[in-house]
Short mmCIF file of C-alpha atoms in Angstrom, two decimals:
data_model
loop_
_atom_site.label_atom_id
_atom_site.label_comp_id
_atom_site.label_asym_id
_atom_site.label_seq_id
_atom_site.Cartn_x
_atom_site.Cartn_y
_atom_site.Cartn_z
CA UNK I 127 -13.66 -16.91 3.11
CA UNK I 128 -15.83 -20.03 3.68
CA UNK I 129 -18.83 -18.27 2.60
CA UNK I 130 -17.65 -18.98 -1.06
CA UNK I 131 -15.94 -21.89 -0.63
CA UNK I 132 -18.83 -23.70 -1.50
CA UNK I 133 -22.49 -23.50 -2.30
CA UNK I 134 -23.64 -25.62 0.43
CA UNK I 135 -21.57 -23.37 2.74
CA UNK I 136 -23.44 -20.45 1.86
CA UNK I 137 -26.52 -21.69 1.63
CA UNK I 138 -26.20 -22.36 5.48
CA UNK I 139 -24.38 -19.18 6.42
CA UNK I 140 -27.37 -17.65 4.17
CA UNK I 141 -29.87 -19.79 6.27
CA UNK I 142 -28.44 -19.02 9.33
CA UNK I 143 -28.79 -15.68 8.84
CA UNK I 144 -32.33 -15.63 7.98
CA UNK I 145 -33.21 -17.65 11.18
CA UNK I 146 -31.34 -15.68 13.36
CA UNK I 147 -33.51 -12.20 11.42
CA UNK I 148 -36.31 -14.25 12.70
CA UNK I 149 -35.65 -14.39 15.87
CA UNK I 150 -34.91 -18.36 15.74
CA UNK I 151 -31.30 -17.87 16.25
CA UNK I 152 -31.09 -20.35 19.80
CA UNK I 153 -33.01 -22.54 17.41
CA UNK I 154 -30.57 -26.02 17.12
CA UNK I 155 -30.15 -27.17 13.35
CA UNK I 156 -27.98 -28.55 10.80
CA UNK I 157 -25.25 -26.62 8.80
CA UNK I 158 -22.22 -27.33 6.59
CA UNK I 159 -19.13 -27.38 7.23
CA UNK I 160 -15.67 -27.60 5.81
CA UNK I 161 -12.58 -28.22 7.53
CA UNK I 162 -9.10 -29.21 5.47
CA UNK I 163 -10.97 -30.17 2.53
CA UNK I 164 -13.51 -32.43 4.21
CA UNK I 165 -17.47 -31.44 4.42
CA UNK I 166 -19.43 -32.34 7.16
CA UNK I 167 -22.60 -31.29 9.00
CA UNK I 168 -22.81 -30.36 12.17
CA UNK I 169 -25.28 -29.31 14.88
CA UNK I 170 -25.14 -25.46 16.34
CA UNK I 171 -28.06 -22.80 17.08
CA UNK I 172 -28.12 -20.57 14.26
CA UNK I 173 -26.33 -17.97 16.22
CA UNK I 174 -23.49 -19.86 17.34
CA UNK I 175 -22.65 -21.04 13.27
CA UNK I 176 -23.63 -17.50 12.44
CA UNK I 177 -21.31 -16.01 15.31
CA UNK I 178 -18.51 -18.16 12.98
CA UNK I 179 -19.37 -18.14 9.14
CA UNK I 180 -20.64 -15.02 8.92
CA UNK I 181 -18.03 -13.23 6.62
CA UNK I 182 -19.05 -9.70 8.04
CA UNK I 183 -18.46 -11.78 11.80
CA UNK I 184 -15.27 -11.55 14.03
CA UNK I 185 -14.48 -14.82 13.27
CA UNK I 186 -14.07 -13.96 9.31
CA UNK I 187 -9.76 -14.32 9.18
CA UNK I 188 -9.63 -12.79 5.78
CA UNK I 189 -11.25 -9.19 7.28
CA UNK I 190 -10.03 -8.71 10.93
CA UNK I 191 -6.14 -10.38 10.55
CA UNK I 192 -4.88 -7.04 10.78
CA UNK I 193 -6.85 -6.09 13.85
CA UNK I 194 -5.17 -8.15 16.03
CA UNK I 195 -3.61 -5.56 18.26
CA UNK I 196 -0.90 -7.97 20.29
CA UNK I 197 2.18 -9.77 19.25
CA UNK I 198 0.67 -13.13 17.31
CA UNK I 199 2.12 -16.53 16.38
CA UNK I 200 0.91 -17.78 13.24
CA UNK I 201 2.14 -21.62 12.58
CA UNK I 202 1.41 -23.87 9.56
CA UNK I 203 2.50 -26.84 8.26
CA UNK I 204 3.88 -27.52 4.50
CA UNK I 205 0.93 -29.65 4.30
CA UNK I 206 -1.90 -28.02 5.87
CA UNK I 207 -4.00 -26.51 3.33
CA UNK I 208 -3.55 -23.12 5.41
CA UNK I 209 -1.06 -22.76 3.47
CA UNK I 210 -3.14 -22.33 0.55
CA UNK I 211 -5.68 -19.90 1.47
CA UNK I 212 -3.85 -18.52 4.86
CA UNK I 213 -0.68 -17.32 3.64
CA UNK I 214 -1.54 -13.30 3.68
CA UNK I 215 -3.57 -14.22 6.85
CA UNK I 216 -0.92 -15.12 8.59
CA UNK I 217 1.71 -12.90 7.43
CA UNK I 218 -0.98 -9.80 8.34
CA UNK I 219 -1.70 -11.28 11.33
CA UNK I 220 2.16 -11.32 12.57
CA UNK I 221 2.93 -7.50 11.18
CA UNK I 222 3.30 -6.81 15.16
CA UNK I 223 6.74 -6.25 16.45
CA UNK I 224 7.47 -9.92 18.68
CA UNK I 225 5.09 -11.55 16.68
CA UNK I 226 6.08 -14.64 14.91
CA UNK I 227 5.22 -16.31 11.24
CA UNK I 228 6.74 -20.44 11.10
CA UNK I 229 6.19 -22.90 8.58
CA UNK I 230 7.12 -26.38 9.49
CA UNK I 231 7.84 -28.66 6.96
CA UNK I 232 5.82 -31.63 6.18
CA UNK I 233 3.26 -30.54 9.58
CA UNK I 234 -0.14 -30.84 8.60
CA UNK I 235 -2.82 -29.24 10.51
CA UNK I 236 -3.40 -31.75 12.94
CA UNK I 237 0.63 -32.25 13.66
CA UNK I 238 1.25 -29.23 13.96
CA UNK I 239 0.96 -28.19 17.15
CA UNK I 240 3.04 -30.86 18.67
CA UNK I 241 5.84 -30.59 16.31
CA UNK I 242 5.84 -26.79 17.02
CA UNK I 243 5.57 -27.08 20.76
CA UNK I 244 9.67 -26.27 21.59
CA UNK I 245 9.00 -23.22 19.19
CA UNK I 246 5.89 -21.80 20.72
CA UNK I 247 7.42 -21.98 23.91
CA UNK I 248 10.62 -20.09 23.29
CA UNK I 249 8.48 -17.58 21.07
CA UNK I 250 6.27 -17.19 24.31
CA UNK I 251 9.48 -16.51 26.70
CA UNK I 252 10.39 -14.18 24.10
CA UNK I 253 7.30 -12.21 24.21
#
């Protein structure tokens, strides 16, 4: 999904792809990024951000959710912007019998974790 998110997004997934075609893909450079709504650049080999971004990649959410062939936890909170783009993610990624789907209110993504710790752990006793 990020590779539409925005331009600069693509253009770096598209770089990245061209370098690593090149053979420059353990070359170090600088790509965009976006993460809750913030953009920032950071500093990978073309390979690694490929390995991530690329929406044909294993690391492409919106394409392999269903794949996942073990009992999953998906958590968000009400305001983590998962939420917005995750929902069918999330909800395809827990199809598994034992797996788990929670939304917490008022978590965001960095809270999250914490305030879902009592839950993870039962979920994992469970499993």
């Amino acid at each position: 999904g990020y590779y539409n998110l925005t331009p600069e997004g693509k253009a770096s997934v598209d770089r990245a792809r061209a370098m690593v075609k090149a053979g420059q893909g353990n070359q170090v450079a600088t790509f965009s990024n976006n993460n809750q709504g913030r953009s920032l650049q950071v500093e990978t080999t073309a390979a690694n951000y490929l390995s991530y971004f690329d929406p044909n990649g294993p690391c492409d959410m919106h394409r392999t959710a269903g794949s996942v062939g073990v009992p999953a936890m998906w958590i968000a909170g009400t305001n983590d912007q998962v939420l917005n783009w995750g929902a069918d993610i999330g909800r395809r990624v827990t199809a598994r019998p034992k797996s788990a789907y929670v939304v917490l209110p008022g978590a965001t993504h960095v809270s999250t974790p914490s305030q879902a710790s009592g839950q993870i752990v039962t979920w994992l006793q469970q499993v």
